[in-house]
Every structure is written in C-alpha cells, then in structure tokens.
XYZ file of C-alpha atoms in Angstrom:
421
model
C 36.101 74.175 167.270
C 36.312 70.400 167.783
C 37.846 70.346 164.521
C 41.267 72.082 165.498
C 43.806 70.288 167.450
C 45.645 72.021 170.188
C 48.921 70.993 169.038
C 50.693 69.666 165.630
C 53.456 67.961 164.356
C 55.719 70.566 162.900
C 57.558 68.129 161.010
C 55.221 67.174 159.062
C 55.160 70.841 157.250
C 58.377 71.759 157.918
C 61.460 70.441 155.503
C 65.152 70.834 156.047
C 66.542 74.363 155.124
C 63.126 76.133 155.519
C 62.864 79.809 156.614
C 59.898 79.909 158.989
C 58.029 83.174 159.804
C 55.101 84.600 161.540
C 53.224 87.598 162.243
C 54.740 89.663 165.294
C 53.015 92.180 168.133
C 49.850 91.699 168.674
C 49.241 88.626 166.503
C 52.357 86.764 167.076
C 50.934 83.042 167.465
C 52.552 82.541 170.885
C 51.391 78.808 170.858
C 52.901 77.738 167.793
C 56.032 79.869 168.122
C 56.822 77.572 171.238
C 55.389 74.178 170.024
C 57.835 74.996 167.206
C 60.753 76.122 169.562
C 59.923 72.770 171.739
C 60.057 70.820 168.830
C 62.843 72.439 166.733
C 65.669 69.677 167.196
C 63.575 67.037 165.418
C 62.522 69.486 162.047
C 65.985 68.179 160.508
C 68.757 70.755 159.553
C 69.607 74.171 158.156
C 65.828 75.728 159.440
C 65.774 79.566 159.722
C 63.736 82.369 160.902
C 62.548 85.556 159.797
C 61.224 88.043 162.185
C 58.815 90.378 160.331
C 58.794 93.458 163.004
C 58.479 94.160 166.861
C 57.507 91.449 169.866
C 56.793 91.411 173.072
C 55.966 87.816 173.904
C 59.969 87.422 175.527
C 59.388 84.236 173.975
C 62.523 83.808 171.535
C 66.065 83.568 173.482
C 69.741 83.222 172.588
C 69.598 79.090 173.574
C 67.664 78.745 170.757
C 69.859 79.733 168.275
C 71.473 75.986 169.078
C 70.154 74.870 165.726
C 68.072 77.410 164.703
C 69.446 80.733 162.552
C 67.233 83.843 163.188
C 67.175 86.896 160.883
C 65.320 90.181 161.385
C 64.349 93.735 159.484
C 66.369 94.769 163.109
C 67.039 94.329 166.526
C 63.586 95.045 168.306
C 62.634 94.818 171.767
C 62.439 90.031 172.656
C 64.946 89.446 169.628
C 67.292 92.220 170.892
C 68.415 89.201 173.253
C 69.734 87.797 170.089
C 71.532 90.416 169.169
C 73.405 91.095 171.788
C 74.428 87.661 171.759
C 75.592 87.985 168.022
C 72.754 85.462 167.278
C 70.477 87.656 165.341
C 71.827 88.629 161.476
C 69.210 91.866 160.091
C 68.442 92.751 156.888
C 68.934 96.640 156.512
C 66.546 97.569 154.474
C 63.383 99.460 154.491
C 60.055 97.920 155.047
C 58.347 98.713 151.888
C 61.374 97.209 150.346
C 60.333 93.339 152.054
C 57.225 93.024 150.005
C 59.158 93.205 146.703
C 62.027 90.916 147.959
C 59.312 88.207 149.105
C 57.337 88.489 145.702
C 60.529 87.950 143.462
C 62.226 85.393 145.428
C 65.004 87.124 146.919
C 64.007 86.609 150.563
C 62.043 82.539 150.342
C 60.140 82.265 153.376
C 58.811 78.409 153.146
C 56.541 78.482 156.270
C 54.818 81.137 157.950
C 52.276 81.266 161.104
C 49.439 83.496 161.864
C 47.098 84.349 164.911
C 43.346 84.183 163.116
C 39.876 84.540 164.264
C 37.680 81.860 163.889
C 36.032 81.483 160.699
C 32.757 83.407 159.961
C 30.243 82.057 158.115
C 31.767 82.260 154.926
C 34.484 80.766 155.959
C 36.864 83.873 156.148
C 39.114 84.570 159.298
C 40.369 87.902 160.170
C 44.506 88.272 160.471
C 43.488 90.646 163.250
C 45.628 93.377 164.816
C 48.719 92.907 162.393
C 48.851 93.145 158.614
C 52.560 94.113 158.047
C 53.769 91.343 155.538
C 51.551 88.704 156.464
C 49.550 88.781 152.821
C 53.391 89.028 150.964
C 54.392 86.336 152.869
C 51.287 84.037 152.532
C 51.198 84.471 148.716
C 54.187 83.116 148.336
C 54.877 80.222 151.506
C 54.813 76.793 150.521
C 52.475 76.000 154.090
C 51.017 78.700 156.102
C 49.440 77.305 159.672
C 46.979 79.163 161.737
C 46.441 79.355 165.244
C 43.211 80.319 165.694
C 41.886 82.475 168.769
C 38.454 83.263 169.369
C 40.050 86.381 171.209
C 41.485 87.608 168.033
C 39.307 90.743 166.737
C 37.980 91.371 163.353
C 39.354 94.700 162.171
C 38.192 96.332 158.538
C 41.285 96.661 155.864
C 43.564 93.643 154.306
C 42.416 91.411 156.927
C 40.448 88.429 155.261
C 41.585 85.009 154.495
C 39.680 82.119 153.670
C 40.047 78.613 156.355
C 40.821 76.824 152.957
C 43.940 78.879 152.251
C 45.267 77.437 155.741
C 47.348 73.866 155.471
C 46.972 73.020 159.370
C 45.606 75.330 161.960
C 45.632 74.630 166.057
C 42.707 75.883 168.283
C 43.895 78.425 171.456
C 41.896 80.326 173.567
C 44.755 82.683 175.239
C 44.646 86.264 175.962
C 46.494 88.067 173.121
C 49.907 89.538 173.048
C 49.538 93.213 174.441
C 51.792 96.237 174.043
C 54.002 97.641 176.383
C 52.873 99.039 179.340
C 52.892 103.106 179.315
C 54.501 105.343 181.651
C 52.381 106.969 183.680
C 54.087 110.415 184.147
C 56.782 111.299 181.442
C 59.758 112.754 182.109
C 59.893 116.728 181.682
C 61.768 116.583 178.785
C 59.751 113.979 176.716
C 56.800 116.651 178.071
C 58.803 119.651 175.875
C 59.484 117.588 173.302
C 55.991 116.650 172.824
C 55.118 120.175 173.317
C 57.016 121.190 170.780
C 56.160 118.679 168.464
C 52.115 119.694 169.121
C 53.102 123.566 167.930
C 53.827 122.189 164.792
C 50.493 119.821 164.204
C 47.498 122.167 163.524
C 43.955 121.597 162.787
C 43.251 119.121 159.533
C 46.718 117.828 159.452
C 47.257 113.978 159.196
C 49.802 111.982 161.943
C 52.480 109.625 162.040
C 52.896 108.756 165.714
C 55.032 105.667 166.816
C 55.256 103.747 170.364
C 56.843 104.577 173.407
C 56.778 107.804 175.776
C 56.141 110.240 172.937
C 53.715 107.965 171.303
C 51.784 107.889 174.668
C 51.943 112.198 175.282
C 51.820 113.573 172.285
C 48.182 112.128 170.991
C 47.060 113.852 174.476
C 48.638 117.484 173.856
C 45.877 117.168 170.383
C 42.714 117.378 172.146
C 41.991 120.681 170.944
C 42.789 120.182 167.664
C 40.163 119.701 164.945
C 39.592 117.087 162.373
C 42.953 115.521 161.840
C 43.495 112.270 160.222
C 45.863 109.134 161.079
C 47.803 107.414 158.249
C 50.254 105.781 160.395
C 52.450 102.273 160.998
C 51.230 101.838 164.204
C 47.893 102.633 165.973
C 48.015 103.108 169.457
C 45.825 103.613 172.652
C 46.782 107.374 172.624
C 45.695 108.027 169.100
C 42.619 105.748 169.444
C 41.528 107.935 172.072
C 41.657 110.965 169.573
C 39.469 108.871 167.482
C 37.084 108.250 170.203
C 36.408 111.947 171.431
C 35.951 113.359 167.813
C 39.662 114.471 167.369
C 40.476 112.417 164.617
C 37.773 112.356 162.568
C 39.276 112.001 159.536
C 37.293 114.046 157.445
C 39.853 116.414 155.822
C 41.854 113.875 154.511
C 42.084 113.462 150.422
C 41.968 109.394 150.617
C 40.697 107.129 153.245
C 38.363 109.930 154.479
C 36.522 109.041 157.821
C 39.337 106.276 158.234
C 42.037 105.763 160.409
C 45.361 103.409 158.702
C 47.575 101.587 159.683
C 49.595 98.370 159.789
C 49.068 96.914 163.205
C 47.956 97.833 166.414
C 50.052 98.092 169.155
C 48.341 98.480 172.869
C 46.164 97.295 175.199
C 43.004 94.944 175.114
C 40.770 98.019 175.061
C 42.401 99.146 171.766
C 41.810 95.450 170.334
C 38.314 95.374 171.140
C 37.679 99.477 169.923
C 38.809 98.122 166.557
C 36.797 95.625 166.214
C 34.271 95.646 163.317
C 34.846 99.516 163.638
C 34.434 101.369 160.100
C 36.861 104.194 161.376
C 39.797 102.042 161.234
C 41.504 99.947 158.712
C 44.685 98.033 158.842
C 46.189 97.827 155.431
C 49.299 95.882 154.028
C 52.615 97.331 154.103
C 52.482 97.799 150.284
C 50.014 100.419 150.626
C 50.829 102.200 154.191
C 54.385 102.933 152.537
C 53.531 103.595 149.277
C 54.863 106.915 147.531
C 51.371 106.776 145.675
C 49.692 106.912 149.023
C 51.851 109.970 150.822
C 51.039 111.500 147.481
C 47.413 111.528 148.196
C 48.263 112.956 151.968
C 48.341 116.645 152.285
C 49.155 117.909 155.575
C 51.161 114.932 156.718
C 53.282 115.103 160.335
C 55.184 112.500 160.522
C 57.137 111.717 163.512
C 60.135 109.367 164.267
C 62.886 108.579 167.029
C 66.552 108.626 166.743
C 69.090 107.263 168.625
C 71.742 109.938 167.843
C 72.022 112.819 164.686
C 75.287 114.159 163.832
C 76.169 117.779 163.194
C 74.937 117.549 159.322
C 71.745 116.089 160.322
C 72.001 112.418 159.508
C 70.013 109.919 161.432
C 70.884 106.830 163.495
C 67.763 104.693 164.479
C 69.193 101.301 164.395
C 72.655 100.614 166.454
C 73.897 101.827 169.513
C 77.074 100.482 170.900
C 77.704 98.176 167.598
C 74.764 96.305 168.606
C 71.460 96.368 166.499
C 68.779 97.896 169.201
C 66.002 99.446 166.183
C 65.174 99.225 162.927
C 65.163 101.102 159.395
C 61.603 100.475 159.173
C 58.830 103.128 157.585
C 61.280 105.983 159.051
C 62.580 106.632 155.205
C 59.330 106.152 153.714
C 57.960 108.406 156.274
C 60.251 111.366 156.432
C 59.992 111.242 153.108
C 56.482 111.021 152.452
C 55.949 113.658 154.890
C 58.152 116.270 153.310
C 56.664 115.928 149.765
C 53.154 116.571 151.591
C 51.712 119.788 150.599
C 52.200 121.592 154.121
C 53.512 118.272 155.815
C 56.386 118.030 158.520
C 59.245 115.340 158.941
C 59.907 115.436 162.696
C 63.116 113.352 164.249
C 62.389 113.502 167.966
C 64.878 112.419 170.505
C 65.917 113.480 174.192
C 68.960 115.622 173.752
C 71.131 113.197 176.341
C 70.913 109.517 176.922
C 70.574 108.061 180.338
C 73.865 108.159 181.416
C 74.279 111.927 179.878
C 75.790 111.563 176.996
C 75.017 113.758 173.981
C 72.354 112.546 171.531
C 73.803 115.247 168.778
C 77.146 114.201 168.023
C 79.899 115.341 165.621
C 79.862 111.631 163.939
C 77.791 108.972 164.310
C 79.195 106.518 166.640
C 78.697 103.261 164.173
C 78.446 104.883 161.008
C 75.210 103.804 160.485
C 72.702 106.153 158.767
C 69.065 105.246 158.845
C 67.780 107.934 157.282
C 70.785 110.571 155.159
C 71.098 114.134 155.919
C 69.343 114.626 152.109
C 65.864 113.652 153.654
C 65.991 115.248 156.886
C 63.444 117.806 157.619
C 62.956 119.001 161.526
C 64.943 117.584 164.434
C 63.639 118.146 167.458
C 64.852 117.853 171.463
C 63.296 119.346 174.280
C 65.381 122.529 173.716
C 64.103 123.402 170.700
C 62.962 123.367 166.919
C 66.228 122.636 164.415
C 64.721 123.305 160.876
C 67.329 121.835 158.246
C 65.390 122.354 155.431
C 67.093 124.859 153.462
C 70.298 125.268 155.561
C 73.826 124.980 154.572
C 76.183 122.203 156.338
C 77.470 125.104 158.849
C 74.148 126.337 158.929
C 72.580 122.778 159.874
C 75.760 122.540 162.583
C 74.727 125.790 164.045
C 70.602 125.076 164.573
C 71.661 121.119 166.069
C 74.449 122.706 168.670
C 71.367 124.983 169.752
C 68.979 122.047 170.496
C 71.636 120.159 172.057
C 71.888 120.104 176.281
C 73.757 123.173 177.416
C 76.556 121.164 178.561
C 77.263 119.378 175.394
C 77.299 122.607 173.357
C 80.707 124.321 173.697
C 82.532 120.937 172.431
C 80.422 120.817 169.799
C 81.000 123.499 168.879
C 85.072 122.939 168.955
C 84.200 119.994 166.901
C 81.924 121.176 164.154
C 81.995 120.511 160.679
C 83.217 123.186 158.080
C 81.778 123.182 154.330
C-alpha cells in the first residue's frame, strides 16, 4: 500500500488537447477527479472531458469550464449544472453506439481514471461497481490511472484488470460514491403506475428496472412472483432484494441462468457489499448488456423506461426539457427494442401523467422536438391512469388510447388538438 502515493502530478500524463475520462456512479474516482480539477490550469491547453454516464459526487461545476471543455452521452444529475449553464456539449447517441466510436477512433479519449480494488494476488484489481465503457475506453487510452480503494468490492463479470495495465495509480481509503437516497413513501400515482406496471410482469419473465421512485416500488410489488431474471443497465437495492428472498432466481432465463446482469450498480453500501464475490451477479460491458445478440437470447423480457413527455403518436422524449439537456438516450432504444422482439416481452414507457407544476406529460408535440426513442419502436405507455397499448394501432388510434391515460383535466384539449391520419 506503501507503494501508492496519495496524490500525482497530472501533468506528467496529461498533454495539451487530451480528452480525459473516468468511470462515473459508484466508481467515479472522486480523488483524482479533484486533484485533476485543482490542478487543471497547469495541464497546458485545449484539455477536454468526457462524461461516460450518471454522478452523484456534485463534484464537477460550471467554474470549471474556465479552461476545461466537458462533453457528455447527456445531461445527468452533477453535470446537469453544466448544462444549464450552456457548458456541457452531449453526444446524442445511444450507448451501445460509444463502444464502436471509441474502438475506431471517432471519439479519442487520451486519458481515463478508474476506482480499483487493490490488487489480489495475481495481481488483478476489480473495476468494481461500474463496467459501462471502462474496458472500451482502456483499450484504447494512451494512460489510464487508478485510484485504488480498499473499499472498492470485487464483483464477478468484465471486472478484472491487471496492476501492470495501470501507468500511475494513487492509494485512497474513502467511502465510495453511493446512490441517491430513496423516497420513503411514493407518491400515489408513482404507487398506480407501479401497479400497473406489476400486472404486466408475471412469473419467469426477465426485468429492466432503472433508478428513481419507480425503480425503488416496483421491485417491491414482485414479491410474489416466481423465478424471474434481471438483465438490466442498472442494479439496484430494490431488485437486489428480489435476489436475496428467492424472487429472482434466475433460473428460467435462456443465457446467464442463475445470474443477475448488469452494467453498474447504483445504491447503497449494502448493495456494494451483497455483490461482492457473489456468483448471482455479474456486471458486464456495455457491448454485451446492449447487444441485439443478447435480447435475442431473452425471452420474456419487461423492460421499463421513463419519459419526460410522449406526444399524441407515441414518440418519446427522455432527454430535454425546457431546451436544456436534463437525461439521456442511453439503453432506452436498445431496450424498448430488445424487449419487443422478446418472445412474450413488454416495452413499458412509464411517466406521471402531469409534471410538478401540472402540466401535461402527453402532449400534441413534443416541446423540443427531440425524440429519444420514435413512435416506430414504441410498445406500452403507461401513467397512473392506465395501460396505452400502441402496438398495432393506427395514428388516430394511438391518439385515442394516450388522451385516455392522460390526467382528466388535460384530456378535452387534447382532444381539440389531436392528430388526424
């Protein structure tokens, strides 16, 4: 441990017009990020920054965009700072589409971090809690540094790297990033949407479940289901718990039987330390998570994704709200899609039917114009007043089932407004 300093020089890695990068939610190396923020006026000019996914460290802030350009898959949760200050530039593509732009060049990432256990005896550390891109990125960076943390877990899947591959590392003993914390009693209407998201998830079927309030009541309205699988992008406390009381065994899946996957965990320390060294889960690459090959394999597959707003033909907004970038394509695509070629799968768009201030969520055009995920791919959108199936239904048709899952005093305009055609 003596080995590893507790700080480095940055700019002795670091060149003029690099793009810097490093692994985000749980494994976002927190004490390199800021030795690198601290010393980012002396790396020379031009440097850059590509955020790989979501973080909760409320490390990164618009001041340090003074010499610094930052560039994201979206605007999620710290870097939404940066957007709002139009100091954040995304790339709007899906994820499974970064791995093939880092591999042939397209998007050069020179530097990259990582959070890291210690080295076993072998010599091989474990990237931890977050796979994502890290292994895309590391093939190709000229330098990746490690931070490594004793307090990082060991989790089965894409996880191993060898100390050699590493061209500095620092030694931190902090406590790891965590997840947001849940809400403790959801609102009634995230408890009907998750109720009617649960009528539609049976016994042997395999989940997609994100973060936030859904993420956290859904997994509980499961408990008496039998057998299910996970193949998600995210595993969370409430679907770890499904694991843990012989929910989610896993056994009726066609591939990765017994096995929970995923690309990162997101939640508490309890998660972190239930996945440790635990042959039920594996964290996988996001080459593999998103892979049409892999939905392919995945009967029975409920997938289920948030919105910001859907328009009257069923197309989705997940990324902007008020011409600022708030989300992210991300997996939704890969996932609606995979889901709906799943022999008896379900693509589910959930969203409250009003936003805070009461505004409709299902609107006659998309505020922005921006379409995450087209009206072609769209399988079941879902509010807490009800089920809209758009599979096989006309553009009035689709009009007609949205208006009835809209809130009741939203409807009549809509109505006024609808498409025809």
């Amino acid at each position: 441990m003596a080995n590893w300093p507790a700080e480095l020089r940055l700019a002795d890695h670091i060149q003029p017009g690099d793009t810097i990068s490093w692994s985000h939610a749980g494994a976002e190396p927190t004490t390199l990020v800021r030795q690198f923020l601290d010393q980012r006026h002396g790396l020379g000019g031009d440097i850059g920054v590509f955020l790989t996914g979501v973080s909760f460290s409320n490390i990164l802030a618009p001041e340090h965009a003074d010499v610094l350009r930052f560039r994201s898959i979206g605007g999620l949760t710290a870097p939404r700072a940066l957007a709002k200050a139009g100091k954040l530039e995304t790339l709007p593509k899906r994820y499974y589409d970064f791995p093939r732009l880092i591999a042939d060049g397209l998007l050069p990432i020179e530097v990259q971090f990582v959070t890291v256990s210690p080295p076993d005896n072998d010599g091989f550390c474990s990237l931890g809690v977050t796979v994502g891109l890290t292994n895309d990125i590391m093939a190709k960076a000229r330098v990746t540094i490690a931070e490594i943390n004793p307090r990082m877990p060991r989790i089965p899947g894409d996880t191993k790297v060898h100390i050699d591959r590493f061209a500095a590392a620092i030694w931190s003993d902090r406590p790891l990033v965590l997840g947001p914390t849940p809400v403790e009693v959801p609102s009634s209407a995230v408890m009907q949407i998750c109720s009617n998201i649960a009528g539609m998830i049976g016994d042997h079927a395999t989940v997609q479940i994100g973060i936030g309030s859904i993420g956290v009541m859904l997994p509980k309205l499961l408990i008496n289901r039998r057998d299910i699988g996970i193949h998600s992008a995210i595993l969370t406390d409430g679907l770890m718990d499904l694991i843990e009381k012989g929910v989610a065994t896993g056994r009726s899946k066609r591939i990765d039987i017994g096995v929970a996957v995923a690309g990162e965990l997101i939640g508490s320390e309890r998660l972190y330390r239930f996945a440790e060294d635990n042959p039920a889960v594996a964290l996988r690459g996001t080459s593999y998570v998103l892979a049409p090959d892999t939905f392919d394999g995945t009967d029975r597959l409920v997938s289920v994704n948030s919105a910001l707003e859907v328009d009257l033909s069923g197309q989705v907004n997940a990324e902007t709200l008020g011409g600022i970038n708030v989300g992210a394509i991300g997996g939704q695509v890969d996932f609606v899609r995979g889901a709906s070629r799943s022999q008896g799968g379900a693509s589910i768009i959930a969203l409250q039917a009003v936003t805070g201030k009461g505004q409709s969520r299902i609107v006659c055009r998309l505020a922005d114009g921006v379409v995450t995920t087209p009206r072609s791919e769209v399988g079941f959108i879902i509010t807490e007043y009800g089920v809209a199936d758009l599979r096989a239904k006309t553009v009035d048709q689709r009009a007609e089932a949205l208006i009835a899952i809209a809130h009741p005093d939203h409807r009549e305009l809509l109505k006024q407004k609808m498409p025809r055609g």
